[in-house]
XYZ file of N, CA and C in Angstrom:
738
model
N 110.307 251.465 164.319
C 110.044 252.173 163.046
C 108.625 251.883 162.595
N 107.910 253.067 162.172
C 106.216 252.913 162.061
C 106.656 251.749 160.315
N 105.001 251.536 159.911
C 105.209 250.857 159.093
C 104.518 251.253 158.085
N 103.965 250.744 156.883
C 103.636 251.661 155.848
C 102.142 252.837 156.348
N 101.688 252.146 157.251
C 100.429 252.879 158.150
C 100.968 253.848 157.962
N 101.828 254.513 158.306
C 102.064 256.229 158.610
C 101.862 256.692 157.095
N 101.425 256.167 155.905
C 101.414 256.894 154.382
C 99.851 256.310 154.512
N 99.139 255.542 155.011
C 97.678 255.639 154.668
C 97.099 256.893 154.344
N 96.282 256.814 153.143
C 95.372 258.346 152.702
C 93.945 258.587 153.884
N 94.089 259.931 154.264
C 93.138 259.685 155.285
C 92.077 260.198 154.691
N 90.796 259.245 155.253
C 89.446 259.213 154.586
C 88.871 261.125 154.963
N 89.081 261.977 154.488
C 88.495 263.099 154.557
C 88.791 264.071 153.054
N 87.556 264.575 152.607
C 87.870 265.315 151.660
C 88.816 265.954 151.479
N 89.682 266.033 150.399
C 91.207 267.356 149.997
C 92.211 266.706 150.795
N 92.292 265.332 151.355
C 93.572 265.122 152.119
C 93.287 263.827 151.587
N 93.636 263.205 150.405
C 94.287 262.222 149.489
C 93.417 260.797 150.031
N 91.809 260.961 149.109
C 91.223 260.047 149.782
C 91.049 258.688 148.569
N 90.254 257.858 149.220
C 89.910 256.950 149.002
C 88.051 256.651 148.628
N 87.422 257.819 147.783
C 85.791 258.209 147.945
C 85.244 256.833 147.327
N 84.017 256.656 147.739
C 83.008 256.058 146.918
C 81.846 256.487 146.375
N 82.077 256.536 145.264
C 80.961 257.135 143.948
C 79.591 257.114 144.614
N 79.190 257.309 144.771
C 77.470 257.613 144.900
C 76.917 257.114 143.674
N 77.090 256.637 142.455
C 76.658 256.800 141.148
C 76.698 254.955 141.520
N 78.541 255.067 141.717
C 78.330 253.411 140.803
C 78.973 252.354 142.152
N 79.096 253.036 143.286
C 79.535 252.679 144.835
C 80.892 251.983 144.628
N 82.163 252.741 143.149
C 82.868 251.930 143.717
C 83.884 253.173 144.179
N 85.370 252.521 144.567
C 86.357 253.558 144.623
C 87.154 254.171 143.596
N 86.744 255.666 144.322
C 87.630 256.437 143.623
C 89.189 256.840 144.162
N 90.085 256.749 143.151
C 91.446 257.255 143.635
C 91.773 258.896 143.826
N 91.747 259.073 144.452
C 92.682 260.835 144.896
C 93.487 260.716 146.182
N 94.506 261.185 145.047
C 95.389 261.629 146.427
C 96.388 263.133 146.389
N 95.112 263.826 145.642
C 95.452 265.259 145.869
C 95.195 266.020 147.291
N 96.003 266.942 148.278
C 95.683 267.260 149.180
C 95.489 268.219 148.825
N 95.254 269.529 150.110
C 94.444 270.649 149.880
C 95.827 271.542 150.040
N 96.560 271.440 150.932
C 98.186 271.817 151.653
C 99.036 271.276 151.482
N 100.127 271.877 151.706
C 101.469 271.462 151.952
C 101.568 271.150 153.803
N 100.930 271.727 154.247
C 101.091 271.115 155.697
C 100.339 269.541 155.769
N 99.485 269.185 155.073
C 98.337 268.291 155.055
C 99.175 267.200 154.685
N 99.774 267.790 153.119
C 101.100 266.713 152.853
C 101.887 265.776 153.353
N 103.138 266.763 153.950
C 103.655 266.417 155.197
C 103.327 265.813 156.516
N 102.213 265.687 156.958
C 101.507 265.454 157.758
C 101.845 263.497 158.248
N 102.375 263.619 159.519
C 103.001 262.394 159.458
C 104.272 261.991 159.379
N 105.048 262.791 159.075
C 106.648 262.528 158.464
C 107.037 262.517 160.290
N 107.383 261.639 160.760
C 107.891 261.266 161.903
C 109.309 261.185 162.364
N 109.416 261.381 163.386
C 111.101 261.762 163.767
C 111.931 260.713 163.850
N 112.990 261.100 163.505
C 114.009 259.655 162.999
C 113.629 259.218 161.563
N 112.691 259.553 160.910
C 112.460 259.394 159.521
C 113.512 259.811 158.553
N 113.728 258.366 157.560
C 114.709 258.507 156.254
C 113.872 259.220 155.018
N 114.819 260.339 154.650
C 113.858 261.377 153.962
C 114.791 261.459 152.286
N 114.181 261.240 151.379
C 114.612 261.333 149.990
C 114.242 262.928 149.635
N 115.433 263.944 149.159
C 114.553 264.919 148.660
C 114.810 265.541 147.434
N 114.332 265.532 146.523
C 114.703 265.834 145.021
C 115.464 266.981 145.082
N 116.227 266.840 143.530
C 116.490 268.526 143.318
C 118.173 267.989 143.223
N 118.451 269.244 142.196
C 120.250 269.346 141.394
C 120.499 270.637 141.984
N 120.892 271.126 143.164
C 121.012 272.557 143.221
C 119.417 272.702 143.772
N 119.338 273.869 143.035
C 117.742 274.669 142.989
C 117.082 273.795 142.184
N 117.567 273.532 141.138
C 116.438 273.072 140.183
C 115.859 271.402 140.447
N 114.662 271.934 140.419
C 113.614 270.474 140.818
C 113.625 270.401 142.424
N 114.147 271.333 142.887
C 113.625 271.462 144.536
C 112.393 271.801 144.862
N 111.727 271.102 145.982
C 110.555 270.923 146.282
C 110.673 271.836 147.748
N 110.810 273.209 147.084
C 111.420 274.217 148.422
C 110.051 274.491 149.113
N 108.472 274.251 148.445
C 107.414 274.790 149.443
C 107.339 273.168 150.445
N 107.663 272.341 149.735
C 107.441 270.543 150.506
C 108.478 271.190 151.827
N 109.341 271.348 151.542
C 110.813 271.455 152.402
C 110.680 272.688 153.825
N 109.429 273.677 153.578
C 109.351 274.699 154.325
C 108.291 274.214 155.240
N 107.416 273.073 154.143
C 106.050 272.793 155.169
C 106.980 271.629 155.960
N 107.695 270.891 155.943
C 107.863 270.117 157.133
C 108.932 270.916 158.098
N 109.826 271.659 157.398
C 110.242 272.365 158.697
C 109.646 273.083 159.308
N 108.055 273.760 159.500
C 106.918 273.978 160.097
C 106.356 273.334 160.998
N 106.646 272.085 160.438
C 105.637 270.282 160.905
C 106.759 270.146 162.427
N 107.968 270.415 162.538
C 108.704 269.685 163.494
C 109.414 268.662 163.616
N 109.780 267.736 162.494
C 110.156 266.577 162.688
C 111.685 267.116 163.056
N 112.242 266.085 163.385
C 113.758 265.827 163.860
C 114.640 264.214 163.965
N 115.770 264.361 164.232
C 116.919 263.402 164.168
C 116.101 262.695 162.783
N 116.268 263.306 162.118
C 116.033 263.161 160.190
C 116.952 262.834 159.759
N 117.375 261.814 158.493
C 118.538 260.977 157.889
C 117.791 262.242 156.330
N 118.448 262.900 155.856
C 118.322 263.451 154.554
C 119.037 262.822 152.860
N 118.284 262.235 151.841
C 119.371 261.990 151.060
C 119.032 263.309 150.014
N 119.867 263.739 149.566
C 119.761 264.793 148.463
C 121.411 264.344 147.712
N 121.414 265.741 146.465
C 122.528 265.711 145.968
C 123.786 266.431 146.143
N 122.983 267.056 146.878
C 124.066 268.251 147.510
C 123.545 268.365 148.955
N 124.292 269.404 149.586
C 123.781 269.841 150.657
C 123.234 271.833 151.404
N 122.526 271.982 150.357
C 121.867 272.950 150.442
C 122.916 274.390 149.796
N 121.895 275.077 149.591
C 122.678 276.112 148.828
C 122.151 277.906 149.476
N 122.553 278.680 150.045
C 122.313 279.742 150.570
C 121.288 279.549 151.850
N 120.644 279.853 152.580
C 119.306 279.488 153.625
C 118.405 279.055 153.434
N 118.294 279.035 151.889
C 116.651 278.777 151.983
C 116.825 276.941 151.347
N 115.354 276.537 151.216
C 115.333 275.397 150.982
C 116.111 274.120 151.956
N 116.923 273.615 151.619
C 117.491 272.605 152.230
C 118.519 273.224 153.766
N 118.973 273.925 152.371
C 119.916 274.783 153.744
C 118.931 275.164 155.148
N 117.577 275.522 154.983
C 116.969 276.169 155.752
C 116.688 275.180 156.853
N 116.445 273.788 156.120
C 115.935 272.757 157.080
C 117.243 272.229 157.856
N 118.606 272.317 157.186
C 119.721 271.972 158.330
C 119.781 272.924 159.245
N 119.342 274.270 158.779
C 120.108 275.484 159.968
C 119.160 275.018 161.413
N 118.061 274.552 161.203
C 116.864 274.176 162.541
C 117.855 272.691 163.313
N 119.038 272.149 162.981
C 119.358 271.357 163.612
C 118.845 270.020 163.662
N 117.864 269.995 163.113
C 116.871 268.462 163.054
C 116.985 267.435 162.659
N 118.186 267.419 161.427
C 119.220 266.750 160.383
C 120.061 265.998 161.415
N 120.144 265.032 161.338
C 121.074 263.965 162.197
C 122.245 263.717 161.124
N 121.564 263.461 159.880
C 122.647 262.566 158.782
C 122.255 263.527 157.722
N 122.981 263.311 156.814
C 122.568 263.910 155.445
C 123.568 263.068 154.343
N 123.197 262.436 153.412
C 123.629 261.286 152.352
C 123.524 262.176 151.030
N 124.477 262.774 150.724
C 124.854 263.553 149.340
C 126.311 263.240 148.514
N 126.113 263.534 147.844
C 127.523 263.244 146.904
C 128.278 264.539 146.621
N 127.508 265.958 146.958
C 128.277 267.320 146.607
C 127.749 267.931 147.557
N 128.663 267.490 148.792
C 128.318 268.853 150.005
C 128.725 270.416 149.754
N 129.557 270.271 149.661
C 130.179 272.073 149.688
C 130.481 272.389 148.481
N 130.125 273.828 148.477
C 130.802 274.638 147.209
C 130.455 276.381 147.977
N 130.405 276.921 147.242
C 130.758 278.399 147.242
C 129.645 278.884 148.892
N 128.356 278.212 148.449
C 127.194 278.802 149.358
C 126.650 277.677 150.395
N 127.841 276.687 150.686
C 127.253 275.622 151.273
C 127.509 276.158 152.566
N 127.398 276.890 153.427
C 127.964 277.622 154.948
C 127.130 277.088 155.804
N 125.519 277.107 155.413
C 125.130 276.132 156.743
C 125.637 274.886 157.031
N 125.885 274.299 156.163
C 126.179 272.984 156.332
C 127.866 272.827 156.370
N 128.216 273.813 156.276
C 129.711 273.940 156.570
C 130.059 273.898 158.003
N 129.453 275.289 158.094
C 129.055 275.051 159.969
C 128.776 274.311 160.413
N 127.463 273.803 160.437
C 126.876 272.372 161.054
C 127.921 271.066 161.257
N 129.085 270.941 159.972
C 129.890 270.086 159.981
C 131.160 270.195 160.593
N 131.584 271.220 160.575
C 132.736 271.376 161.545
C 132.482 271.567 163.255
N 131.219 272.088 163.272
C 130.843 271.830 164.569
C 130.731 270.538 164.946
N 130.449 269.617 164.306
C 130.115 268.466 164.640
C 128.885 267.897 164.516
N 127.542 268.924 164.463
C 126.214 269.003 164.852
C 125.632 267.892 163.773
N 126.752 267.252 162.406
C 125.803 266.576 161.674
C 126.861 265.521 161.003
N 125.796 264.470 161.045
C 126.971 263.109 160.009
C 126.778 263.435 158.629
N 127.615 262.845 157.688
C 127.961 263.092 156.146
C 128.382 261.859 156.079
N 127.713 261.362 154.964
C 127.957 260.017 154.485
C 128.239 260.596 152.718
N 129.453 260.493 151.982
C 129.370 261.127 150.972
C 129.420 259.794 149.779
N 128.863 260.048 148.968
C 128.726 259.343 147.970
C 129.138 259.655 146.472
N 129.715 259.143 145.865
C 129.797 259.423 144.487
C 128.832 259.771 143.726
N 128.524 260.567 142.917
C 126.816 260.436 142.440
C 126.595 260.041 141.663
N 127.204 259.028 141.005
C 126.626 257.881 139.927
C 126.820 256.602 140.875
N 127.163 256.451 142.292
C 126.471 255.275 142.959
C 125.463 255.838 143.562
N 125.139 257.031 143.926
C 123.959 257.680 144.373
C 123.307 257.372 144.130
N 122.991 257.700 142.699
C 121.737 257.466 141.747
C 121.637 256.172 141.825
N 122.278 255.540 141.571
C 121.841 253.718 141.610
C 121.721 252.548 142.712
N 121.924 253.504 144.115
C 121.632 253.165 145.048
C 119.872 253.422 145.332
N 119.835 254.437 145.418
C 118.012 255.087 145.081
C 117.568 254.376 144.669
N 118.292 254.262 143.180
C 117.193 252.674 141.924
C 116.966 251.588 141.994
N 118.217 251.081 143.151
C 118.261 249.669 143.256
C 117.451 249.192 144.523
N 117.139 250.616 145.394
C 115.776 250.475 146.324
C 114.328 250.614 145.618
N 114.492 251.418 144.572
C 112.777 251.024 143.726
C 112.848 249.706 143.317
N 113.950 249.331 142.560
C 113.888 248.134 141.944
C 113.965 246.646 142.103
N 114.049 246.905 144.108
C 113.965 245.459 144.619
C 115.184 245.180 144.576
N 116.415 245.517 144.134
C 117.682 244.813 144.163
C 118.574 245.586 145.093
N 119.188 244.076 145.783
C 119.105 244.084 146.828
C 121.274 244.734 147.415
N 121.560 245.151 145.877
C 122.414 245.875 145.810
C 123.368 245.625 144.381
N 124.597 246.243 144.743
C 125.769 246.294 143.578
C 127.066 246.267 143.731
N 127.685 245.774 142.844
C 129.323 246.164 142.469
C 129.446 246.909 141.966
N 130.419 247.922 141.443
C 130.745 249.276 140.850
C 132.471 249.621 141.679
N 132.844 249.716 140.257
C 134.206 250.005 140.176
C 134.249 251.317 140.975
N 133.197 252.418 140.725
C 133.729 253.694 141.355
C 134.130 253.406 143.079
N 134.809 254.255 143.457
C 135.213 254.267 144.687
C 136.079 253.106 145.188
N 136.340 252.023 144.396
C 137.538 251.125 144.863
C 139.040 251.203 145.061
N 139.090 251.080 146.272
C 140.662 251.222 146.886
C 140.426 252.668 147.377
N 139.473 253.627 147.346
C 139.408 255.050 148.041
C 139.061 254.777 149.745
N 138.995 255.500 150.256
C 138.654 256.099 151.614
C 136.681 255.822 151.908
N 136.311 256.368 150.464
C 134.732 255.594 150.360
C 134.346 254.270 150.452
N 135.535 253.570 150.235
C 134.840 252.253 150.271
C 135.411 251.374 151.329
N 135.732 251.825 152.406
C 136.161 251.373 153.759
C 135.215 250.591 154.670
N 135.379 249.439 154.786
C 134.642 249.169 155.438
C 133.285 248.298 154.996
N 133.389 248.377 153.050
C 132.503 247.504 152.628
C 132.709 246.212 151.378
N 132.163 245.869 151.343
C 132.599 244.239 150.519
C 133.480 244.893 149.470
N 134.228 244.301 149.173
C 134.995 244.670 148.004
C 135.321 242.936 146.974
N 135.938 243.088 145.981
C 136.053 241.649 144.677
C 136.695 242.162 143.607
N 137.489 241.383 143.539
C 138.333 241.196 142.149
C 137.133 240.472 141.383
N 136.341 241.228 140.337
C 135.975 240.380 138.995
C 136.741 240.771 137.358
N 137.383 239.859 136.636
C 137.805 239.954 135.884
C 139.249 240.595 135.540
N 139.871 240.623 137.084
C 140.902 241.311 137.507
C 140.758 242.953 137.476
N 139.264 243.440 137.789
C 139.287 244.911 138.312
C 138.042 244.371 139.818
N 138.916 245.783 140.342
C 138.515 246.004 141.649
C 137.224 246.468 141.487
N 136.037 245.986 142.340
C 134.649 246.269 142.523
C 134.407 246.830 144.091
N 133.513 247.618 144.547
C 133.099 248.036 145.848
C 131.601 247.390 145.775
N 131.294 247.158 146.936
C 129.326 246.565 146.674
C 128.873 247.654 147.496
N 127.561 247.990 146.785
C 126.947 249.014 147.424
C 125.629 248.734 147.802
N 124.818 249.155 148.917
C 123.433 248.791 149.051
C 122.427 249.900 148.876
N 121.701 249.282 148.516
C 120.742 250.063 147.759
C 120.039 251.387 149.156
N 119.349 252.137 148.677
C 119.151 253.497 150.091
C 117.210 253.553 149.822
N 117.034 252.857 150.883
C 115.578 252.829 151.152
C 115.328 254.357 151.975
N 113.773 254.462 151.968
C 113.526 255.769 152.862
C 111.677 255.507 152.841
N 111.814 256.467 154.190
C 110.446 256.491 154.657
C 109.646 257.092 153.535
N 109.951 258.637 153.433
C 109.572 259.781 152.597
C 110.012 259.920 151.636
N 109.776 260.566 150.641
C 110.369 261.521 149.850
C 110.001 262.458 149.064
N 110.494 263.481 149.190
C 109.626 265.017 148.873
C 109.995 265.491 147.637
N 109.582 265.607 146.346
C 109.861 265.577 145.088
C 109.161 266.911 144.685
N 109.578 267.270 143.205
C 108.843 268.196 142.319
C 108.949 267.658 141.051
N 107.750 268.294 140.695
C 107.099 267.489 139.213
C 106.248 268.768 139.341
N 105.932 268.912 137.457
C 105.214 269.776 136.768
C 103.976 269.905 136.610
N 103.276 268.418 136.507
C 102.063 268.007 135.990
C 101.307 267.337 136.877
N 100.165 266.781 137.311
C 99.651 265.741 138.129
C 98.446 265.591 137.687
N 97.911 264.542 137.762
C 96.278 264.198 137.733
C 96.127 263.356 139.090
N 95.232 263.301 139.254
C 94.570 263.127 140.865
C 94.673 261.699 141.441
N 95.321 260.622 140.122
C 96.107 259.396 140.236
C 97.257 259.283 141.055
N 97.881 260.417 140.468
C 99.287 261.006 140.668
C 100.662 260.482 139.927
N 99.818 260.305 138.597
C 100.975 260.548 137.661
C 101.513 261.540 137.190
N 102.804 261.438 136.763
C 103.705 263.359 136.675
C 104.118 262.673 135.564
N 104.377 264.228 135.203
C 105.128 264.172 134.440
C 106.342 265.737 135.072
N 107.526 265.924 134.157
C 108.724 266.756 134.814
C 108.858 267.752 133.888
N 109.062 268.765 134.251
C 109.826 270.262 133.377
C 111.397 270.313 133.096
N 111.928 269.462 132.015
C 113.410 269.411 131.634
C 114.203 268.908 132.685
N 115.238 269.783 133.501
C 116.753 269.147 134.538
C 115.829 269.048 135.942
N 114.833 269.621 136.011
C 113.955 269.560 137.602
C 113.408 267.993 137.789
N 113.225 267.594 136.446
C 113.282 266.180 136.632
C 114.071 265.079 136.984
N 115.470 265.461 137.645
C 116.151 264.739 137.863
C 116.268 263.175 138.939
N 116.516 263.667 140.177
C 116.474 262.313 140.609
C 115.040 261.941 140.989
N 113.957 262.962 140.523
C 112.449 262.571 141.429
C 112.142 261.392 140.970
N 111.920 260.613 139.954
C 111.513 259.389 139.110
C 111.824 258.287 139.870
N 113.144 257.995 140.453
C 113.878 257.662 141.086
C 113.513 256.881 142.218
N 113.639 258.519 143.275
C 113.364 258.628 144.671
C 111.845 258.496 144.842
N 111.012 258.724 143.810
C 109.483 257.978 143.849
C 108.730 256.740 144.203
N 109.965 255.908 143.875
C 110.075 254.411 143.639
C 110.784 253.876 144.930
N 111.514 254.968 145.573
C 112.670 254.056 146.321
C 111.619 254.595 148.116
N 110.849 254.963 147.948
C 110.129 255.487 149.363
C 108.968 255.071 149.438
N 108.132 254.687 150.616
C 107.666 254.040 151.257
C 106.232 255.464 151.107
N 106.456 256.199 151.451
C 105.818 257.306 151.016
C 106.551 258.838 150.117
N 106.243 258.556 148.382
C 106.135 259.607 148.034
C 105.163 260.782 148.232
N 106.097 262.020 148.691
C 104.675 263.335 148.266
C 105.399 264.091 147.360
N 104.721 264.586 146.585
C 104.765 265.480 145.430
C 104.203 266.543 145.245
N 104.826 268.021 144.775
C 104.438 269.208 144.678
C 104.548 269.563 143.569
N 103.417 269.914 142.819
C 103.278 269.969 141.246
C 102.704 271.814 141.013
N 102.809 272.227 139.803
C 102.448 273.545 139.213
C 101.683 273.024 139.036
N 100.768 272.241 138.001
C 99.804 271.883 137.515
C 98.972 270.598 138.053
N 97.634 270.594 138.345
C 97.153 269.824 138.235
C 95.538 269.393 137.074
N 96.034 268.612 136.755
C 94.813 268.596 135.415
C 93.868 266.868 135.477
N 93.028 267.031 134.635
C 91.843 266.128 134.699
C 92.266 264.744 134.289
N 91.993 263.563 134.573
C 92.130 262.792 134.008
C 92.315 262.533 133.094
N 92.965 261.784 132.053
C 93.422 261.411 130.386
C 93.992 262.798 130.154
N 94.498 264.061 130.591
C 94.981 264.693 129.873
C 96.150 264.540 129.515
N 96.505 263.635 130.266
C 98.404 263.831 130.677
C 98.638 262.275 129.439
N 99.335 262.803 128.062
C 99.469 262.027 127.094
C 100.791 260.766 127.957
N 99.993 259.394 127.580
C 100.509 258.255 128.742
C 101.671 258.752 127.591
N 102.029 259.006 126.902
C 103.947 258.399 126.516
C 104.755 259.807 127.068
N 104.326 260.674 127.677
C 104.319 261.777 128.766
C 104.950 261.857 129.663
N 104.253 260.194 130.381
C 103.993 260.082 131.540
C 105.135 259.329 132.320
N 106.435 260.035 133.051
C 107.376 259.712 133.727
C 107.502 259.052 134.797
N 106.543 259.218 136.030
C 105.820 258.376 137.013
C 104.776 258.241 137.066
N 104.566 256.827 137.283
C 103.022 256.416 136.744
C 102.907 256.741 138.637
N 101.465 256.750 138.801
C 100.370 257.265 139.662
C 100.693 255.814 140.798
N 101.595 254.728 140.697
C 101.294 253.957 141.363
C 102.762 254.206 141.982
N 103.404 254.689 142.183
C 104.521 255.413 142.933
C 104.240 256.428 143.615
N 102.883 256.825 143.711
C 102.924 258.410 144.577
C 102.004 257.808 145.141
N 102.028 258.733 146.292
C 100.769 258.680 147.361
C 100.170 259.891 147.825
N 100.763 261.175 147.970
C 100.287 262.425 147.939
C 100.804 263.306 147.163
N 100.131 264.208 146.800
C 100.186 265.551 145.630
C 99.435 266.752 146.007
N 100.299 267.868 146.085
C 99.448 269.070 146.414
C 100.147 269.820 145.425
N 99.425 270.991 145.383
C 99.516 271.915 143.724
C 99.947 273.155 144.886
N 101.091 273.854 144.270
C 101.723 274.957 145.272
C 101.748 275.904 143.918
């Protein structure tokens, strides 16, 4: 498994550098790219991939098209679902490249790629509750090194992992879900790469920012320094590593 090397910003203009001022010789931070292919660039096969988004909303569907472009494969996916009509997520299982996929709401009405894919066999499902979801993600930003949680005790989910009587209720321990990548959407950016989010699209990105080894981020806006009011400001710039404006 590569090591944080594969998220180094590479020293070339518009692909998330590292400049030195001419003025005052020290460094400057950017890690705005020019593309979404530029982005992606690097996401390596067998890579654990975090990817935002409730449904549609807060999907990072141009991030999601440029790496199924890029080629990667035998990919571990965590999302919240598992894709909805062809496009977006769905689009990246129908290419087969998906080894695993870690969601808490696979199927519903339009889940058919991944319906297919699963009865064929073509893909693992690890399903999760999604309030240990979420705090599995957090407890990989947050250094901790896992949890107890009543949900899923004595079910079929919790087979196979630590379980404890505290206080005479049943607990399951859960470990926290590290990842190489993770491909997010956010509203706002400055060239730090602090965001800020547009309402429910903000959902698990904050999160999955924290819990990956390399965040990239696809923003509507990108604006100048100090614009972005700090009590605003949802992920600070020291959780991201690339940002391109789609």
């Amino acid at each position: 498994m590569p090591g944080d090397s594969f998220c180094a910003p590479r020293l070339a203009a518009g692909s998330g550098t590292c400049q030195t001022s001419t003025r005052t010789g020290t460094q400057v931070i950017n890690k705005l790219f020019d593309s979404v292919e530029a982005a992606v660039a690097g996401i390596h096969d067998g890579a654990t991939i975090l990817i935002g988004g409730f449904g549609m909303a807060g999907m990072p569907a141009e991030l999601i098209d440029a790496l199924i472009a890029q080629g990667a494969r035998d990919l571990t996916i965590v999302n919240n679902n598992a894709g909805n009509g062809d496009t977006g997520l769905a689009a990246l299982l129908k290419t087969k490249r998906v080894r695993k996929i870690i969601c808490s709401f696979p199927r519903q009405t339009d889940s058919y790629v991944f319906d297919s894919l699963y009865h064929a066999g073509e893909i693992e499902l690890e399903l999760v509750p999604q309030g240990n979801l979420a705090e599995r993600i957090r407890a990989a930003g947050a250094g901790i090194g896992g949890f107890f949680t009543r949900t899923a005790y004595g079910t079929p989910l919790a087979e196979g992992k630590e379980t404890r009587i505290i206080d005479g209720q049943g607990y399951v321990f859960e470990k926290p879900i590290h990842a190489d990548f993770a491909l997010i959407k956010a509203d706002k950016a400055d060239r730090w790469g602090n965001l800020t989010y547009r309402k429910t699209a903000r959902n698990f990105g904050p999160i999955m920012a924290m819990a990956a080894k390399c965040p990239i981020v696809q923003v509507s806006h990108v604006v100048e320094l100090g614009e972005l009011d700090p009590e605003h400001i949802v992920t600070p710039g020291l959780f991201v590593k690339r940002v391109v404006k789609v």
